[in-house]
Coordinates of C-alpha atoms in Angstrom, one line a residue:
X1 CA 0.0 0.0 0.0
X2 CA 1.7 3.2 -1.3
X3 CA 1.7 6.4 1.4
X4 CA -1.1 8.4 -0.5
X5 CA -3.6 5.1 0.6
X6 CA -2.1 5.5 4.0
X7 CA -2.6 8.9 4.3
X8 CA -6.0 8.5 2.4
X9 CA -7.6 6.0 4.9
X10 CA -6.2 7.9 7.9
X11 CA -8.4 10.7 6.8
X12 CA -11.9 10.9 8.4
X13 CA -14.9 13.0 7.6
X14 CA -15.8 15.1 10.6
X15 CA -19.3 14.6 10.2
X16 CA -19.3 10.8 11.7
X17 CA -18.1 12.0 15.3
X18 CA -20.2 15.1 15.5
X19 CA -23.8 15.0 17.5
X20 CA -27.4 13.5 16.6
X21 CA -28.9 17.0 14.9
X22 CA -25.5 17.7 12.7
X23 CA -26.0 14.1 11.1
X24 CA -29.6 14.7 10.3
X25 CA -29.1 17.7 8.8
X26 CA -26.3 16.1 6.3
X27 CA -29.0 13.7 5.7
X28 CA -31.8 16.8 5.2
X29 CA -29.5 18.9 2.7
X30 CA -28.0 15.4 0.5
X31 CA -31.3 14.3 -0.3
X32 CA -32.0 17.6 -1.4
X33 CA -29.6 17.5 -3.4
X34 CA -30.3 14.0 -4.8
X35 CA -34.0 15.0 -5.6
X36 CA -32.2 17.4 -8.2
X37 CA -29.8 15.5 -9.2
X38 CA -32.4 12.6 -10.3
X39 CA -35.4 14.9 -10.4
X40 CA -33.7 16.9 -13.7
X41 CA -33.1 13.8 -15.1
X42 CA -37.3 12.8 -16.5
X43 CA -38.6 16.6 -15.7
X44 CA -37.4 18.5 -18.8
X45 CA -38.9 15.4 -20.7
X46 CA -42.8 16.6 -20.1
X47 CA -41.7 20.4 -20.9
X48 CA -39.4 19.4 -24.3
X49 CA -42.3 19.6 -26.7
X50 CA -42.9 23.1 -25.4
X51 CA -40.0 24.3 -25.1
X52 CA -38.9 22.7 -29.0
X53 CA -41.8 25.1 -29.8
X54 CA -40.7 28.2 -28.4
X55 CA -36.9 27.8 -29.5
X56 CA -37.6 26.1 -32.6
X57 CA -35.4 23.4 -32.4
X58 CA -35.5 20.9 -35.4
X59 CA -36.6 17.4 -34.8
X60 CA -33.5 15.9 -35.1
X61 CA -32.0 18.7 -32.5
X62 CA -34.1 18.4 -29.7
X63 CA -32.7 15.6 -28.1
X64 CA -29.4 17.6 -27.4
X65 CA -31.7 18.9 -24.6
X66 CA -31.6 15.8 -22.7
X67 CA -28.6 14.2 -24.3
X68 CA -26.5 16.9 -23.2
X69 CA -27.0 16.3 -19.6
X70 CA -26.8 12.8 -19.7
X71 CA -23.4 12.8 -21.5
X72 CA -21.7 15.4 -19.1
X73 CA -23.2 14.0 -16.0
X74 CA -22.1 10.4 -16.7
X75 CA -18.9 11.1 -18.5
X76 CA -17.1 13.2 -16.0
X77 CA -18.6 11.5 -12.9
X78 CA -15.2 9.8 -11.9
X79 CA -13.7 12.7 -12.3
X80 CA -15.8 14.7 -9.9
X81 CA -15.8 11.6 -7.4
X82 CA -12.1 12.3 -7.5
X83 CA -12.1 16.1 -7.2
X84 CA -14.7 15.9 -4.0
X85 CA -12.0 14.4 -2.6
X86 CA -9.3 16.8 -3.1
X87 CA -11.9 19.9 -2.3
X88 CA -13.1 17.9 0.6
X89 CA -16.4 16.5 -0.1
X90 CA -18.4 19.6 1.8
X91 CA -17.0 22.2 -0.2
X92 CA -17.6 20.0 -3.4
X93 CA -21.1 19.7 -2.5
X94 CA -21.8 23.2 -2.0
X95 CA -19.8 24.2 -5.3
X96 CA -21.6 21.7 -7.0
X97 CA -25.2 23.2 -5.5
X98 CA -24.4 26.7 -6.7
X99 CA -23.2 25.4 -10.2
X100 CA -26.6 23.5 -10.5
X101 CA -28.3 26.3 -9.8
X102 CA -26.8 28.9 -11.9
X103 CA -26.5 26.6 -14.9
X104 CA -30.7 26.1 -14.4
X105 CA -31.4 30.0 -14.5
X106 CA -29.3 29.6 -17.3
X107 CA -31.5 27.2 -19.0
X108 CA -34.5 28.7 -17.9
X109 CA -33.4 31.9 -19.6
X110 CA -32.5 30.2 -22.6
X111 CA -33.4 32.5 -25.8
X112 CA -32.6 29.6 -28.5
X113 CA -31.4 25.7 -28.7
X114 CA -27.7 26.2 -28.1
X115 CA -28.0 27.8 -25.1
X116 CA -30.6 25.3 -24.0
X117 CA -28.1 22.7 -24.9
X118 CA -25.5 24.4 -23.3
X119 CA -26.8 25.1 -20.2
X120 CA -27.7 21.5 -19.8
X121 CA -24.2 20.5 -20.2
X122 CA -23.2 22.8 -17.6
X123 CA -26.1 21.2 -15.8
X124 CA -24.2 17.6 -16.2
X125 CA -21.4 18.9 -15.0
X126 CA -22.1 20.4 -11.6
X127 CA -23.8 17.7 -11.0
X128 CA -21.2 15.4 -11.7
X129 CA -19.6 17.0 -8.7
X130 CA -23.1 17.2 -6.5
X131 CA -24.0 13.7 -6.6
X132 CA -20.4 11.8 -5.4
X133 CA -19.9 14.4 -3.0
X134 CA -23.4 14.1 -1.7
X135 CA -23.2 10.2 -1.4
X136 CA -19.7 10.6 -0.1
X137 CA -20.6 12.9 2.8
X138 CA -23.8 10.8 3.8
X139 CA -21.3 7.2 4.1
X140 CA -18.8 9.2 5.9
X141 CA -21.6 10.9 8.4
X142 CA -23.6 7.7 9.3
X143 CA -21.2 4.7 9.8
X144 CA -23.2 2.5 12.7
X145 CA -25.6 0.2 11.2
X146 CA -28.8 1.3 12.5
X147 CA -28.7 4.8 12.0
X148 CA -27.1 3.9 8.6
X149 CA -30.1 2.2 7.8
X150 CA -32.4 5.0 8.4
X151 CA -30.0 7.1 6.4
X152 CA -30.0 5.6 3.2
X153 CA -33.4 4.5 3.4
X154 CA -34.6 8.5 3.2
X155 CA -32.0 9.1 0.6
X156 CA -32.9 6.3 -1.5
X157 CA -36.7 6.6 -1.1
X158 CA -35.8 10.4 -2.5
X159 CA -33.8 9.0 -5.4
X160 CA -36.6 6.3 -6.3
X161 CA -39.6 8.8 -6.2
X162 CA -37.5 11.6 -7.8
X163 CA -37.7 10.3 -11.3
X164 CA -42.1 9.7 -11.1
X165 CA -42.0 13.4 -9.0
X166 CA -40.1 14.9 -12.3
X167 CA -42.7 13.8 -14.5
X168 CA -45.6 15.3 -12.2
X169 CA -43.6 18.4 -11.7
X170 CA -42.9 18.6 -15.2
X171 CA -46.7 18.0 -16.2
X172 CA -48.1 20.9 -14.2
X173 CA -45.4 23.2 -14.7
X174 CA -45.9 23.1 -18.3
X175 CA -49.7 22.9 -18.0
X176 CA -50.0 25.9 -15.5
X177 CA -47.1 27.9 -15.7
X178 CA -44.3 27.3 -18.2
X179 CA -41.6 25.2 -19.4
X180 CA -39.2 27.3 -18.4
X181 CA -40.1 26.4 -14.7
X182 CA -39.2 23.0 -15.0
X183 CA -35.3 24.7 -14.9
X184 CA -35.9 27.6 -12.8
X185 CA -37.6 25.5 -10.0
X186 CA -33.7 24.1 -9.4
X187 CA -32.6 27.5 -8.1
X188 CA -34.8 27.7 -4.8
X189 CA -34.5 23.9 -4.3
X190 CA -30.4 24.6 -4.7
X191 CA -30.4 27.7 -2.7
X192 CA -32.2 26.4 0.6
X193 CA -29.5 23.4 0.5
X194 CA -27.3 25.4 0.5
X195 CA -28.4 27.6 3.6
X196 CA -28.8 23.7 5.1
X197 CA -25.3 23.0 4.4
X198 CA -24.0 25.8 6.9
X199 CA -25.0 23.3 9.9
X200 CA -23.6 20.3 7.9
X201 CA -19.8 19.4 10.0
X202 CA -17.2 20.4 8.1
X203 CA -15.1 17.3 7.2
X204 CA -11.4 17.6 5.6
X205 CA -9.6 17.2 2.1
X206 CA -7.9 14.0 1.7
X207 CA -4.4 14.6 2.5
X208 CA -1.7 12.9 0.1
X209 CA -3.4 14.1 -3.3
X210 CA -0.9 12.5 -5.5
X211 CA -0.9 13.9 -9.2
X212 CA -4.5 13.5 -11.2
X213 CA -4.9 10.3 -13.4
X214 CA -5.2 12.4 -16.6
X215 CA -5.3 9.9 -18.7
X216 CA -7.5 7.6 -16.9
X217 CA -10.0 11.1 -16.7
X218 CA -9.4 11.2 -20.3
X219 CA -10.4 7.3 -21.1
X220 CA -13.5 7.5 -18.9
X221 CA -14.9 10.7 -20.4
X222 CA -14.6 9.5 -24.1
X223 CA -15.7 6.0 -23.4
X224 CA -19.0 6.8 -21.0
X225 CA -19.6 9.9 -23.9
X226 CA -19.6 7.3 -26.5
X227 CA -21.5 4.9 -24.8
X228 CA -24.3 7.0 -23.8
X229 CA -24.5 8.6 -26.6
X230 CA -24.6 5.2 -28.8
X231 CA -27.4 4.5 -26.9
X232 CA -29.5 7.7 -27.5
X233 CA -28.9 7.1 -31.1
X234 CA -30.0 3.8 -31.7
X235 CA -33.5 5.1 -30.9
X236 CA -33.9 7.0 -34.1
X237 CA -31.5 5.0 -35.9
X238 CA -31.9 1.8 -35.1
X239 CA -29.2 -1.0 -33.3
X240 CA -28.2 -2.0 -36.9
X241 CA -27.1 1.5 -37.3
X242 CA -23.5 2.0 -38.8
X243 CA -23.0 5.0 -36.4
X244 CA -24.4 3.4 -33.4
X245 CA -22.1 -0.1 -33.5
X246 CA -19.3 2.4 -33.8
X247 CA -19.8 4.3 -31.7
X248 CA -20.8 1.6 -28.9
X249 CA -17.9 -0.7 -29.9
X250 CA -15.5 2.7 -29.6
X251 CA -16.7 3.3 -25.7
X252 CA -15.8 -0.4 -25.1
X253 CA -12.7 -0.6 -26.4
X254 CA -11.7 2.7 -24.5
X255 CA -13.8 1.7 -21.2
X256 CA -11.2 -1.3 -21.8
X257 CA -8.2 1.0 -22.4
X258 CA -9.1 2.9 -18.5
X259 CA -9.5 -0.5 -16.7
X260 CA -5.8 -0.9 -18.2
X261 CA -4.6 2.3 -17.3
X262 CA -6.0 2.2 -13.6
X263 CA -4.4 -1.3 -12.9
X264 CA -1.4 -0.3 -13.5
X265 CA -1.7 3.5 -12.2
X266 CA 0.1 5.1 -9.1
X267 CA -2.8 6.9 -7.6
X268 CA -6.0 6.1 -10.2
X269 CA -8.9 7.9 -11.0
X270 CA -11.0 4.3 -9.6
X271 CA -8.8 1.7 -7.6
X272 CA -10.1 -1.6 -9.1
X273 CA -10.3 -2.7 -5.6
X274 CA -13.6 -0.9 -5.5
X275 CA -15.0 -3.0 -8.0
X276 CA -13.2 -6.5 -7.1
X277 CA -15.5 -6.7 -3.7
X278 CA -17.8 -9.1 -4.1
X279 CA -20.8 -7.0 -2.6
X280 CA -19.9 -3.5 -4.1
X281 CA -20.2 -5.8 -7.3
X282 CA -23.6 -7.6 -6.8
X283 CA -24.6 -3.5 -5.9
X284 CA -23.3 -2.3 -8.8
X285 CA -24.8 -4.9 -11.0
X286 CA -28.3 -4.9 -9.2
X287 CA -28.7 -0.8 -9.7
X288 CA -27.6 -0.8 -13.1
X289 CA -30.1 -3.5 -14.0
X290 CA -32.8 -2.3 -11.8
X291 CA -32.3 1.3 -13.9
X292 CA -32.4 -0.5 -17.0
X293 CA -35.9 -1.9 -16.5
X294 CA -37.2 1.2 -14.7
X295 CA -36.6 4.0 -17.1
X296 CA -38.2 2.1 -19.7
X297 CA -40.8 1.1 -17.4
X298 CA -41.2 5.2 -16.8
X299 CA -41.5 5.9 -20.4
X300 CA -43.9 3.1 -21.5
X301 CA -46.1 4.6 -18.5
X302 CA -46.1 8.2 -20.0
X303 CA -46.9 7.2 -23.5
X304 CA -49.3 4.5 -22.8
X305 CA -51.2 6.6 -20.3
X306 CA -51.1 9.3 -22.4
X307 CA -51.4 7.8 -26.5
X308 CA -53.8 5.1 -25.8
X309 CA -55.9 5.9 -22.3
X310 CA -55.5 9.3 -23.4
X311 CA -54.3 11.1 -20.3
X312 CA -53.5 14.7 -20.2
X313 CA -49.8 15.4 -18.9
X314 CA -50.9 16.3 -15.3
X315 CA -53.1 12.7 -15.3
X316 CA -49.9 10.9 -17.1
X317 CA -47.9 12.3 -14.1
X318 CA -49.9 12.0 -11.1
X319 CA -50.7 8.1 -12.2
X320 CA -47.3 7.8 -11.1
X321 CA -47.8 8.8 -7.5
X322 CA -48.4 5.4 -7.1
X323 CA -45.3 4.4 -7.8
X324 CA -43.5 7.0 -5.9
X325 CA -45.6 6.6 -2.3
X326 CA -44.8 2.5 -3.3
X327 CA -41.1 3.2 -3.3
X328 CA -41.5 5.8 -0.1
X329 CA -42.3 3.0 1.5
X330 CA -40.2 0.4 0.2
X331 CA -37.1 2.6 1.4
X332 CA -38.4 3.9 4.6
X333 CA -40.7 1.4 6.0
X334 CA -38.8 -2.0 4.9
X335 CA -35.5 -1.4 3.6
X336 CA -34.7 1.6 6.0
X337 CA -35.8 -0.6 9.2
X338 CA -34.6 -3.9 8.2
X339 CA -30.7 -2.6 7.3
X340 CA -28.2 -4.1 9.2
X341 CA -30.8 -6.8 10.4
X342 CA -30.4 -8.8 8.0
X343 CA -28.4 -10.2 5.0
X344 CA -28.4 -7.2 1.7
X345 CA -29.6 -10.1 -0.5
X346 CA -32.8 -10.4 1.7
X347 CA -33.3 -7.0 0.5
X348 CA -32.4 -7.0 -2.7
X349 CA -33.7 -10.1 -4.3
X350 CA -37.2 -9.8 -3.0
X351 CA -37.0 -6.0 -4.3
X352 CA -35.9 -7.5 -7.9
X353 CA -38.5 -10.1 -7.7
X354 CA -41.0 -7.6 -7.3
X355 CA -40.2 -5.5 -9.9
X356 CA -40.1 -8.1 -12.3
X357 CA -43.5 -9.3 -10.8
X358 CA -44.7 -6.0 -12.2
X359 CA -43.3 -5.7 -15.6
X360 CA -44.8 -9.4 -15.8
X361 CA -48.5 -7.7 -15.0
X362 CA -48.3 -5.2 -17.6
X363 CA -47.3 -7.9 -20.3
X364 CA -50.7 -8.9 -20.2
X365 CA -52.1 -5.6 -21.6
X366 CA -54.3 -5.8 -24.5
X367 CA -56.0 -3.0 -26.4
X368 CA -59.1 -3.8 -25.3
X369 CA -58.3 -4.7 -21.9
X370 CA -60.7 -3.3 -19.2
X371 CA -60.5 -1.8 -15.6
X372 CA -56.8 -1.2 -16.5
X373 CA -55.9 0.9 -13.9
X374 CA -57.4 -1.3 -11.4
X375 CA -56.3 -4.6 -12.2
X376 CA -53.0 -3.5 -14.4
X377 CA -51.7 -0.3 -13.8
X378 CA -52.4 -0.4 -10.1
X379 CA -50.5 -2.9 -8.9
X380 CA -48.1 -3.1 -11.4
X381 CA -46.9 0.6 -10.1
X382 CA -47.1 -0.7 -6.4
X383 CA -45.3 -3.6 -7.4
X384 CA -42.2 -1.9 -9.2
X385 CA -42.0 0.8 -6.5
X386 CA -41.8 -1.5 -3.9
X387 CA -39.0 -3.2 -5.5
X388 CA -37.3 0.0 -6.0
X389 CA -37.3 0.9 -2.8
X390 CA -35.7 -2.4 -1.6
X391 CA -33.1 -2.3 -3.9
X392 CA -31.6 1.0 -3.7
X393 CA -30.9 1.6 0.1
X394 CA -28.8 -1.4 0.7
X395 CA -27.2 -0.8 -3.0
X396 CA -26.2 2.7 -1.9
X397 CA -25.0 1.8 1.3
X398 CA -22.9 -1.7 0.2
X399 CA -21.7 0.5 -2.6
X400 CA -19.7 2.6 -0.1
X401 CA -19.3 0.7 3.2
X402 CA -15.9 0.5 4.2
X403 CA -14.8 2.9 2.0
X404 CA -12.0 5.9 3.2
X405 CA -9.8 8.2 1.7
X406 CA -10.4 8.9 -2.2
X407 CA -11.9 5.2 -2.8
X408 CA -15.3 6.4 -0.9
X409 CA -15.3 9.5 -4.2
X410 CA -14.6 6.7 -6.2
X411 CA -16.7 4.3 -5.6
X412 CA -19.7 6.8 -4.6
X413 CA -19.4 8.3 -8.2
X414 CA -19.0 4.3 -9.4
X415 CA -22.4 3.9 -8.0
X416 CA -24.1 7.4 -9.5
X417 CA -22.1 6.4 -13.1
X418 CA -24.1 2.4 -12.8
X419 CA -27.5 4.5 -12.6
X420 CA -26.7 6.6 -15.5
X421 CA -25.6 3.8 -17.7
X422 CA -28.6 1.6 -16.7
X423 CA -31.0 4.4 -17.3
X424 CA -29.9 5.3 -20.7
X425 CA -29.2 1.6 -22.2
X426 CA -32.5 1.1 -20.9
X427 CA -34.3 4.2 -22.3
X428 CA -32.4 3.2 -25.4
X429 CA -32.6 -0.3 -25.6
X430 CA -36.5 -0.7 -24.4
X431 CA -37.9 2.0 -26.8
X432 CA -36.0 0.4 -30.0
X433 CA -37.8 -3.0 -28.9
X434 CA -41.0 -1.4 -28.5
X435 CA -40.8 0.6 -32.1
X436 CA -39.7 -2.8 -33.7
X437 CA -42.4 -4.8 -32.5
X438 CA -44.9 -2.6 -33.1
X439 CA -43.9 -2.0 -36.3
X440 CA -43.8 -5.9 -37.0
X441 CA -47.4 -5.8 -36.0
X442 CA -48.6 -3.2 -38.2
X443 CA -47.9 -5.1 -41.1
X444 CA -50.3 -7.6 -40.6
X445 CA -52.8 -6.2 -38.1
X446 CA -54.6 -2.6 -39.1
X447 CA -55.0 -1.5 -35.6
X448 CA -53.1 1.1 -34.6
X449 CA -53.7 1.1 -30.8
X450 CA -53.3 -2.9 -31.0
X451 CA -49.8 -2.1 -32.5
X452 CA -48.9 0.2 -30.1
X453 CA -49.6 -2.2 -26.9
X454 CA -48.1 -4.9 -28.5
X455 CA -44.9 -2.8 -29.0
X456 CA -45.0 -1.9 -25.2
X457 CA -45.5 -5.6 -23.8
X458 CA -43.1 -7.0 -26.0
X459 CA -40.5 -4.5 -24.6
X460 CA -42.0 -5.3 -20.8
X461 CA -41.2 -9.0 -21.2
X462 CA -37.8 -8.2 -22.2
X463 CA -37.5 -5.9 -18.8
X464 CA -39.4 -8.8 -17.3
X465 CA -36.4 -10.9 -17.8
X466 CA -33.4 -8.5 -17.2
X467 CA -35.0 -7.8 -13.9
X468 CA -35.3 -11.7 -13.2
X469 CA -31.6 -12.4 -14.5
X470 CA -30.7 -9.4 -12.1
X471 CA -32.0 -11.5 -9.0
X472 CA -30.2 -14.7 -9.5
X473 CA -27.1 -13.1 -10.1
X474 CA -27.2 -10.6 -7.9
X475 CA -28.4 -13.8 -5.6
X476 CA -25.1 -15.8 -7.1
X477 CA -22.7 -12.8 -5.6
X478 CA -24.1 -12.0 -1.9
X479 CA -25.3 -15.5 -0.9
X480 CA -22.0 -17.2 0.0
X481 CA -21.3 -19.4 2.8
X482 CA -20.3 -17.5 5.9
X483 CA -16.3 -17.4 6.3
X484 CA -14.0 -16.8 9.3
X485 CA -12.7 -13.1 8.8
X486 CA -9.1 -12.9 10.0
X487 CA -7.9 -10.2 11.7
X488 CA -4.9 -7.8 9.5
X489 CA -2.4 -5.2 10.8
X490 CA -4.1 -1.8 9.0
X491 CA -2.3 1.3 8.9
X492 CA -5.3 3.3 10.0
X493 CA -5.9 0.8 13.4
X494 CA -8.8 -0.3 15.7
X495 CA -11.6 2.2 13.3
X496 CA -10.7 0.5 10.4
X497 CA -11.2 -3.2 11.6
X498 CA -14.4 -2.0 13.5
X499 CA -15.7 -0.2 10.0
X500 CA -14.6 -3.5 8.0
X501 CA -16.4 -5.5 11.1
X502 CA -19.6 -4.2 9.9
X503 CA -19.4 -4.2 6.4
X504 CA -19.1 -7.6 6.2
X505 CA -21.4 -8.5 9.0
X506 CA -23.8 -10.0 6.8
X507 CA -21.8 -10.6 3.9
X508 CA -18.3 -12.5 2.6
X509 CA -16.6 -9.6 1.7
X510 CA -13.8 -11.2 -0.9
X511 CA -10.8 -8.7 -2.3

């Protein structure tokens, strides 16, 4: 172990030794933050076609609007886990806030495309900084089980319901005020976290920097850009696309090159060790699938509810309260009290089970089913946000357990990266089914609305099964036999065995 690890893992936030209110209001003023973070992510959707109207953006334009966020925010979230660190992950936070902020008012001022587009970007950006440094200053805060429990219940009920709330918030925004809201109601959200964060604990930078891993910032920027952005093109252009297997084969082969680069690094932008747990694995793997079935999930609801039941944007939106008060409760009234009480796989393959439960409901539509929100919609929204709401509390917290110095940056933006790359394969991915099938349909049935529910089902099925393949592997990772631990010398002494003590008190934890 070099001296900047040493130095690293002797570093300890302030926030986990400071008194009961300071540690609540951390939690208070992160999942504010998180509500943005995810809440930005499905809220400009409902307002695009508005504000495509009053900017006149082309058609093939106006995904820029979303794209743009996505690519910045996922590409450079390593980097900002890193730079948290070096900031200290307080300071980060609170930079990151006013960032997000100003780049909304930005947005929300927007007087044409490009600076829609470019304000979106800058969007990505901040947040790429917000969201590790958030996640980062919660692990370091709450470290004994039951309170941690509690903690990352709230944060992740706020991160599952964020995504629904967007789509509400973006529905009567645009209905009864304007589009422009949907960016300008970032600042006050920003603004009163950031008054919050004055009675956050200060915690410190990470001593023993070490020089930036430029070229493993480089490799992870270029290969999440052209992953991403492979993805959001093979909607209009199809998998078969020329430009999309380039692209998509390109952020491979130099997602490859940065796992090269980091092994062999002196102080790299994501120790592999983060990723060769066994349990931060089966986390990583369980959100990223989870978010592939969910955001497609999300936009099958909004179209369905809206092209064939013929909802108005407010009704499309508020359906999903369902969803969101199922997940509230998933995080805070199971997952949040049963942390720490038992094994993570107890959490998380029920909460995959479920999900999948509900994608299974919905493959039974028909267009000329009846009662459909009763027997259908109903608990298939229950169903999924229950499952949510299992999953990502003990995914957050396994994600990060254990974790000091710059590997709990790392692996905290690890974790907001695996969400970001589920969500847009998924988005991607689903939607290209669902065109396919329904197109397949058409030419031998006339019916339009028959074509269109076909399309959606056939895509549910296929989130059906990643959602079931999730389960048994994530199953295949965290059920392992019980093993002796054995006690090692550690630099940082008796804190570090007591903090590896409880990360692996209901797991094997394997280097």
């Amino acid at each position: 172990m070099d001296v900047e690890d040493k130095k690293s893992q002797m570093a300890e936030p302030a926030g986990g030794q400071r008194g009961g209110r300071s540690r609540w209001w951390t939690l208070a003023v992160v999942s504010a933050a998180q509500l943005l973070v995810v809440l930005d992510g499905t809220i400009v959707n409902i307002a695009l076609p508005s504000a495509q109207r009053a900017l006149g953006m082309s058609d093939g334009n106006r995904q820029w609007a979303i794209t743009a966020y996505a690519l910045a925010f996922g590409g450079l979230l390593l980097i900002g886990g890193r730079v948290s660190g070096v900031l200290g992950h307080r300071r980060a936070f609170v930079i990151g806030l006013v960032g997000f902020a100003g780049s909304s008012a930005l947005g929300g001022a927007a007087v044409d495309s490009l600076m829609l587009f470019g304000a979106r970007a800058l969007q990505g950006v901040f947040a790429a900084l917000l969201a590790p440094a958030g996640l980062s200053l919660l692990a370091g805060t709450f470290t004994q089980a039951r309170e941690r429990g509690r903690a990352f219940g709230v944060f992740a009920a706020v991160g599952a319901a964020g995504s629904a709330v967007g789509l509400i918030a973006g529905g009567l925004l645009t209905e009864y005020a304007n589009w422009r809201w949907c960016l300008y109601i970032n600042v006050p959200i920003a603004l009163l976290a950031v008054l919050g964060v004055t009675l956050v604990p200060a915690d410190r930078p990470i001593a023993g920097r070490g020089r930036l891993d430029v070229a493993g910032a480089l490799l992870s920027l270029a290969g999440f850009a052209a992953v991403v952005y492979g993805f959001s093109r093979a909607e209009p252009l199809g998998w078969g696309s020329a430009e999309v297997l380039v692209l998509l084969a390109g952020g491979v082969v130099l997602l490859a090159a940065f796992v090269a680069v980091e092994v062999r690094a002196a102080h790299p932008l994501l120790p592999m060790r983060v990723l060769l747990h066994r349990a931060r694995a089966g986390a990583f793997l369980a959100i990223t699938l989870m978010f592939v079935a969910m955001f497609g999930f999300y936009l099958f609801m909004s179209y369905y509810t809206q092209t064939v039941l013929g909802y108005s944007p407010v009704q499309a939106g508020l359906t999903l309260i369902v969803n969101a008060l199922a997940a509230l409760a998933g995080s805070m009234l199971i997952a949040g009290k049963l942390h720490g009480r038992v094994p993570p796989a107890a959490l998380l393959v029920p909460g995959l089970l479920a999900a999948a439960a509900g994608m299974l409901i919905l493959t039974r539509l028909t267009a000329d089913s009846t009662d459909v929100f009763v027997f259908y919609l109903l608990p298939a929204l229950v169903l999924t946000g229950l499952g949510l709401g299992c999953v990502m509390p003990p995914t957050a917290s396994l994600a990060t357990e254990g974790m000091q110095g710059h590997d709990i940056g790392a692996a905290s933006a690890a974790y907001n990266a695996a969400q970001q790359l589920g969500a847009a394969l998924g988005t991607a991915l689903l939607n290209t089914l669902a065109a396919s099938a329904t197109a397949a349909y058409l030419a031998s049935h006339p019916r339009t609305d028959a074509a269109t529910v076909h399309g959606y089902t056939t895509a549910l099925m296929t989130a059906f099964a990643i959602l079931l393949a999730a389960a048994f592997l994530t199953a295949a990772l965290l059920v392992t036999r019980r093993s002796r631990s054995t006690r090692r010398t550690r630099p940082d002494g008796p804190r570090q065995e007591a903090q590896e003590k409880t990360a692996t008190s209901s797991i094997s934890a394997h280097r």
